[in-house]
Structures are given as structure tokens and as C-alpha cells.
PDB file of C-alpha atoms in Angstrom:
ATOM      1  CA  GLU A   1      -1.961   2.671   4.413  1.00 79.00           C
ATOM      2  CA  LEU A   2       0.356   1.489   1.630  1.00 80.00           C
ATOM      3  CA  TYR A   3       2.520  -0.349   4.134  1.00 85.00           C
ATOM      4  CA  GLU A   4      -0.607  -2.074   5.472  1.00 85.00           C
ATOM      5  CA  ARG A   5      -1.560  -3.195   1.958  1.00 83.00           C
ATOM      6  CA  ALA A   6       1.971  -4.373   1.175  1.00 88.00           C
ATOM      7  CA  ALA A   7       2.098  -6.265   4.484  1.00 83.00           C
ATOM      8  CA  GLU A   8      -1.212  -7.956   3.640  1.00 82.00           C
ATOM      9  CA  LEU A   9       0.416  -9.083   0.400  1.00 83.00           C
ATOM     10  CA  GLY A  10       3.293 -10.601   2.383  1.00 79.00           C
ATOM     11  CA  GLU A  11       5.981  -7.983   1.841  1.00 83.00           C
ATOM     12  CA  LYS A  12       8.421  -8.546   4.727  1.00 90.00           C
ATOM     13  CA  ALA A  13       9.961  -5.060   4.537  1.00 91.00           C
ATOM     14  CA  ALA A  14       6.477  -3.551   4.885  1.00 93.00           C
ATOM     15  CA  HIS A  15       5.932  -5.564   8.065  1.00 94.00           C
ATOM     16  CA  HIS A  16       9.279  -4.328   9.395  1.00 95.00           C
ATOM     17  CA  ASN A  17       8.476  -0.708   8.514  1.00 94.00           C
ATOM     18  CA  LEU A  18       5.067  -0.959  10.183  1.00 95.00           C
ATOM     19  CA  GLY A  19       6.782  -2.392  13.253  1.00 95.00           C
ATOM     20  CA  VAL A  20       9.090   0.615  13.383  1.00 95.00           C
ATOM     21  CA  LEU A  21       6.171   3.041  12.983  1.00 95.00           C
ATOM     22  CA  TYR A  22       4.191   1.404  15.790  1.00 95.00           C
ATOM     23  CA  ALA A  23       7.249   1.126  18.047  1.00 95.00           C
ATOM     24  CA  ARG A  24       8.015   4.837  17.658  1.00 95.00           C
ATOM     25  CA  GLY A  25       4.457   6.122  17.373  1.00 93.00           C
ATOM     26  CA  THR A  26       5.246   7.751  14.044  1.00 91.00           C
ATOM     27  CA  ASP A  27       2.066   8.619  12.084  1.00 90.00           C
ATOM     28  CA  VAL A  28       0.204   6.028  14.200  1.00 92.00           C
ATOM     29  CA  GLU A  29      -0.532   5.600  17.874  1.00 94.00           C
ATOM     30  CA  GLU A  30       2.386   3.925  19.647  1.00 95.00           C
ATOM     31  CA  ASP A  31       1.553   0.259  20.128  1.00 95.00           C
ATOM     32  CA  THR A  32       4.316  -2.123  21.188  1.00 94.00           C
ATOM     33  CA  ALA A  33       2.136  -5.220  20.721  1.00 95.00           C
ATOM     34  CA  LYS A  34       1.414  -4.290  17.096  1.00 95.00           C
ATOM     35  CA  ALA A  35       5.080  -3.454  16.543  1.00 95.00           C
ATOM     36  CA  ILE A  36       6.098  -6.881  17.815  1.00 96.00           C
ATOM     37  CA  ARG A  37       3.484  -8.631  15.646  1.00 95.00           C
ATOM     38  CA  HIS A  38       4.826  -6.899  12.546  1.00 95.00           C
ATOM     39  CA  TYR A  39       8.455  -7.558  13.509  1.00 96.00           C
ATOM     40  CA  GLU A  40       7.598 -11.235  14.029  1.00 96.00           C
ATOM     41  CA  ALA A  41       5.920 -11.496  10.618  1.00 95.00           C
ATOM     42  CA  ALA A  42       8.950  -9.926   8.938  1.00 95.00           C
ATOM     43  CA  ALA A  43      11.453 -11.978  10.935  1.00 96.00           C
ATOM     44  CA  MET A  44       9.668 -15.225  10.111  1.00 94.00           C
ATOM     45  CA  SER A  45      10.103 -14.297   6.450  1.00 93.00           C
ATOM     46  CA  GLY A  46      13.845 -13.806   6.935  1.00 93.00           C
ATOM     47  CA  HIS A  47      14.041 -10.037   7.496  1.00 96.00           C
ATOM     48  CA  VAL A  48      17.228  -9.643   9.564  1.00 96.00           C
ATOM     49  CA  PRO A  49      16.652  -6.082  10.894  1.00 97.00           C
ATOM     50  CA  ALA A  50      13.210  -7.160  12.133  1.00 97.00           C
ATOM     51  CA  ARG A  51      14.838 -10.039  14.025  1.00 97.00           C
ATOM     52  CA  TYR A  52      17.296  -7.563  15.551  1.00 98.00           C
ATOM     53  CA  ASN A  53      14.411  -5.278  16.578  1.00 97.00           C
ATOM     54  CA  LEU A  54      12.614  -8.210  18.219  1.00 97.00           C
ATOM     55  CA  GLY A  55      15.728  -8.729  20.301  1.00 97.00           C
ATOM     56  CA  CYS A  56      15.684  -5.062  21.283  1.00 97.00           C
ATOM     57  CA  GLU A  57      12.020  -5.217  22.307  1.00 96.00           C
ATOM     58  CA  GLU A  58      12.612  -8.356  24.382  1.00 96.00           C
ATOM     59  CA  TYR A  59      15.646  -6.762  26.010  1.00 97.00           C
ATOM     60  CA  LYS A  60      13.635  -3.646  26.935  1.00 95.00           C
ATOM     61  CA  ALA A  61      10.991  -5.932  28.454  1.00 96.00           C
ATOM     62  CA  GLY A  62      13.645  -7.684  30.570  1.00 96.00           C
ATOM     63  CA  ASN A  63      13.424 -10.946  28.609  1.00 97.00           C
ATOM     64  CA  TYR A  64      17.166 -11.356  28.192  1.00 97.00           C
ATOM     65  CA  ASP A  65      17.049 -15.001  27.126  1.00 97.00           C
ATOM     66  CA  LEU A  66      14.631 -14.201  24.297  1.00 97.00           C
ATOM     67  CA  ALA A  67      16.667 -11.154  23.304  1.00 98.00           C
ATOM     68  CA  LEU A  68      19.741 -13.376  23.148  1.00 98.00           C
ATOM     69  CA  GLN A  69      17.932 -15.907  20.955  1.00 98.00           C
ATOM     70  CA  HIS A  70      16.843 -13.235  18.476  1.00 98.00           C
ATOM     71  CA  TRP A  71      20.283 -11.621  18.370  1.00 98.00           C
ATOM     72  CA  MET A  72      21.984 -15.005  17.948  1.00 98.00           C
ATOM     73  CA  ILE A  73      19.846 -15.668  14.879  1.00 97.00           C
ATOM     74  CA  SER A  74      20.447 -12.263  13.308  1.00 97.00           C
ATOM     75  CA  ALA A  75      24.180 -12.316  14.161  1.00 97.00           C
ATOM     76  CA  LYS A  76      24.459 -15.648  12.355  1.00 97.00           C
ATOM     77  CA  LEU A  77      22.837 -13.942   9.363  1.00 96.00           C
ATOM     78  CA  GLY A  78      25.548 -11.273   9.322  1.00 95.00           C
ATOM     79  CA  ASP A  79      24.084  -8.485  11.466  1.00 97.00           C
ATOM     80  CA  ASP A  80      26.944  -6.719  13.244  1.00 96.00           C
ATOM     81  CA  ASP A  81      24.709  -4.862  15.727  1.00 97.00           C
ATOM     82  CA  SER A  82      23.314  -8.195  16.893  1.00 98.00           C
ATOM     83  CA  LEU A  83      26.813  -9.572  17.335  1.00 98.00           C
ATOM     84  CA  SER A  84      27.726  -6.505  19.397  1.00 98.00           C
ATOM     85  CA  ASN A  85      24.655  -7.002  21.596  1.00 98.00           C
ATOM     86  CA  VAL A  86      25.482 -10.679  22.161  1.00 98.00           C
ATOM     87  CA  LYS A  87      28.954  -9.545  23.235  1.00 98.00           C
ATOM     88  CA  ILE A  88      27.435  -7.007  25.646  1.00 97.00           C
ATOM     89  CA  LEU A  89      25.165  -9.710  27.111  1.00 98.00           C
ATOM     90  CA  PHE A  90      28.217 -11.940  27.542  1.00 98.00           C
ATOM     91  CA  MET A  91      30.224  -9.160  29.209  1.00 97.00           C
ATOM     92  CA  ASN A  92      27.306  -8.556  31.606  1.00 97.00           C
ATOM     93  CA  GLY A  93      26.930 -12.230  32.479  1.00 97.00           C
ATOM     94  CA  LEU A  94      23.647 -12.648  30.573  1.00 97.00           C
ATOM     95  CA  ALA A  95      25.109 -14.906  27.872  1.00 97.00           C
ATOM     96  CA  THR A  96      27.713 -17.634  28.013  1.00 97.00           C
ATOM     97  CA  LYS A  97      31.110 -17.695  26.369  1.00 97.00           C
ATOM     98  CA  ALA A  98      29.755 -20.490  24.161  1.00 98.00           C
ATOM     99  CA  ASP A  99      26.851 -18.245  23.095  1.00 98.00           C
ATOM    100  CA  TYR A 100      29.209 -15.478  22.088  1.00 98.00           C
ATOM    101  CA  ALA A 101      31.569 -17.884  20.323  1.00 98.00           C
ATOM    102  CA  ALA A 102      28.681 -19.426  18.362  1.00 98.00           C
ATOM    103  CA  ALA A 103      27.389 -15.981  17.373  1.00 98.00           C
ATOM    104  CA  LEU A 104      30.878 -14.917  16.285  1.00 97.00           C
ATOM    105  CA  ARG A 105      31.437 -18.078  14.221  1.00 97.00           C
ATOM    106  CA  GLY A 106      28.032 -17.717  12.564  1.00 97.00           C
ATOM    107  CA  TYR A 107      28.623 -14.041  11.861  1.00 97.00           C
ATOM    108  CA  GLN A 108      32.036 -14.730  10.311  1.00 96.00           C
ATOM    109  CA  LYS A 109      30.587 -17.511   8.161  1.00 96.00           C
ATOM    110  CA  ALA A 110      27.796 -15.215   6.935  1.00 95.00           C
ATOM    111  CA  ILE A 111      30.280 -12.473   6.081  1.00 92.00           C
ATOM    112  CA  GLU A 112      32.489 -14.949   4.217  1.00 90.00           C
ATOM    113  CA  GLU A 113      29.499 -16.143   2.215  1.00 89.00           C
ATOM    114  CA  MET A 114      28.674 -12.553   1.250  1.00 85.00           C
ATOM    115  CA  THR A 115      32.163 -11.790  -0.054  1.00 81.00           C
ATOM    116  CA  SER A 116      33.198 -12.445  -3.625  1.00 77.00           C
ATOM    117  CA  PRO A 117      35.844 -11.150  -6.014  1.00 78.00           C
ATOM    118  CA  ASN A 118      33.179  -9.142  -7.853  1.00 79.00           C
ATOM    119  CA  ARG A 119      32.038  -7.447  -4.633  1.00 74.00           C
ATOM    120  CA  GLU A 120      35.612  -6.643  -3.685  1.00 76.00           C
ATOM    121  CA  GLU A 121      36.225  -5.174  -7.148  1.00 81.00           C
ATOM    122  CA  ALA A 122      33.082  -3.052  -6.900  1.00 79.00           C
ATOM    123  CA  LYS A 123      34.135  -1.798  -3.448  1.00 77.00           C
ATOM    124  CA  ALA A 124      37.528  -0.820  -4.819  1.00 82.00           C
ATOM    125  CA  LEU A 125      35.933   1.062  -7.709  1.00 86.00           C
ATOM    126  CA  LEU A 126      33.572   2.946  -5.389  1.00 87.00           C
ATOM    127  CA  ALA A 127      36.307   3.881  -2.909  1.00 79.00           C
TER     128      ALA A 127
END
């Protein structure tokens, strides 16, 4: 109920969490259509894990081109699971070498943008 209210207020993480609940049938009746609607709302707001989950749902439905599109977007936003899935699609002949190369370049660029001396210092202190 709180997730529903937060989603109504535009909270992208709430949409993602509702998508997960509906996809798994946790505390609600399993409903793939509702899960996808919530994933889409979150993904359109920039929620990377929701974009990854959309790719997973499309893959399960046999829509490999759509799965690839979702995973390309989330890989370019720094999601390593999406990059791995693009690689698997490439290895299985469902994506081109150019697709994989573009995903890899985008992923590397996103990771570079997320690194900074302060982050590296914090990692060293926590290690």
C-alpha cells in the first residue's frame, strides 16, 4: 500500500519495487502485465535496475530484440549484469559484434564518470 502511494507520487524506486512484487507474486497476485507497467514507469524515470528487469521480461517472452535494447540502455548507464547479458546475446548470435562493442564502450564510459579520487580514497578506507 505504501509502495502504491509512493508510486502515485512519482517515486521511481517504488515503481521498481512494485514491479518486483508483481513479477514474483510476493504479497500480491502475480501479474506480469502490472510488473511491466511499473518497470516501465521506473525505467522512464531513469531507474537502471528497472530497465534491466524490462530486458529480462522481454527475454523471457522471446522478444530478444527488445531485451537487447533495454540491456543496451542499462549497460550504457553502468549496469554490469546488462553488459553480461548483451555479451551472452552476442555469443548466441542474437546481437551483433557492434552491439556488444557499443554496450562495452558505454559501460566503460559510465564507470569512468562514476570514479573520482574521493571515491577511490573512500574505497581504500573501507577495505
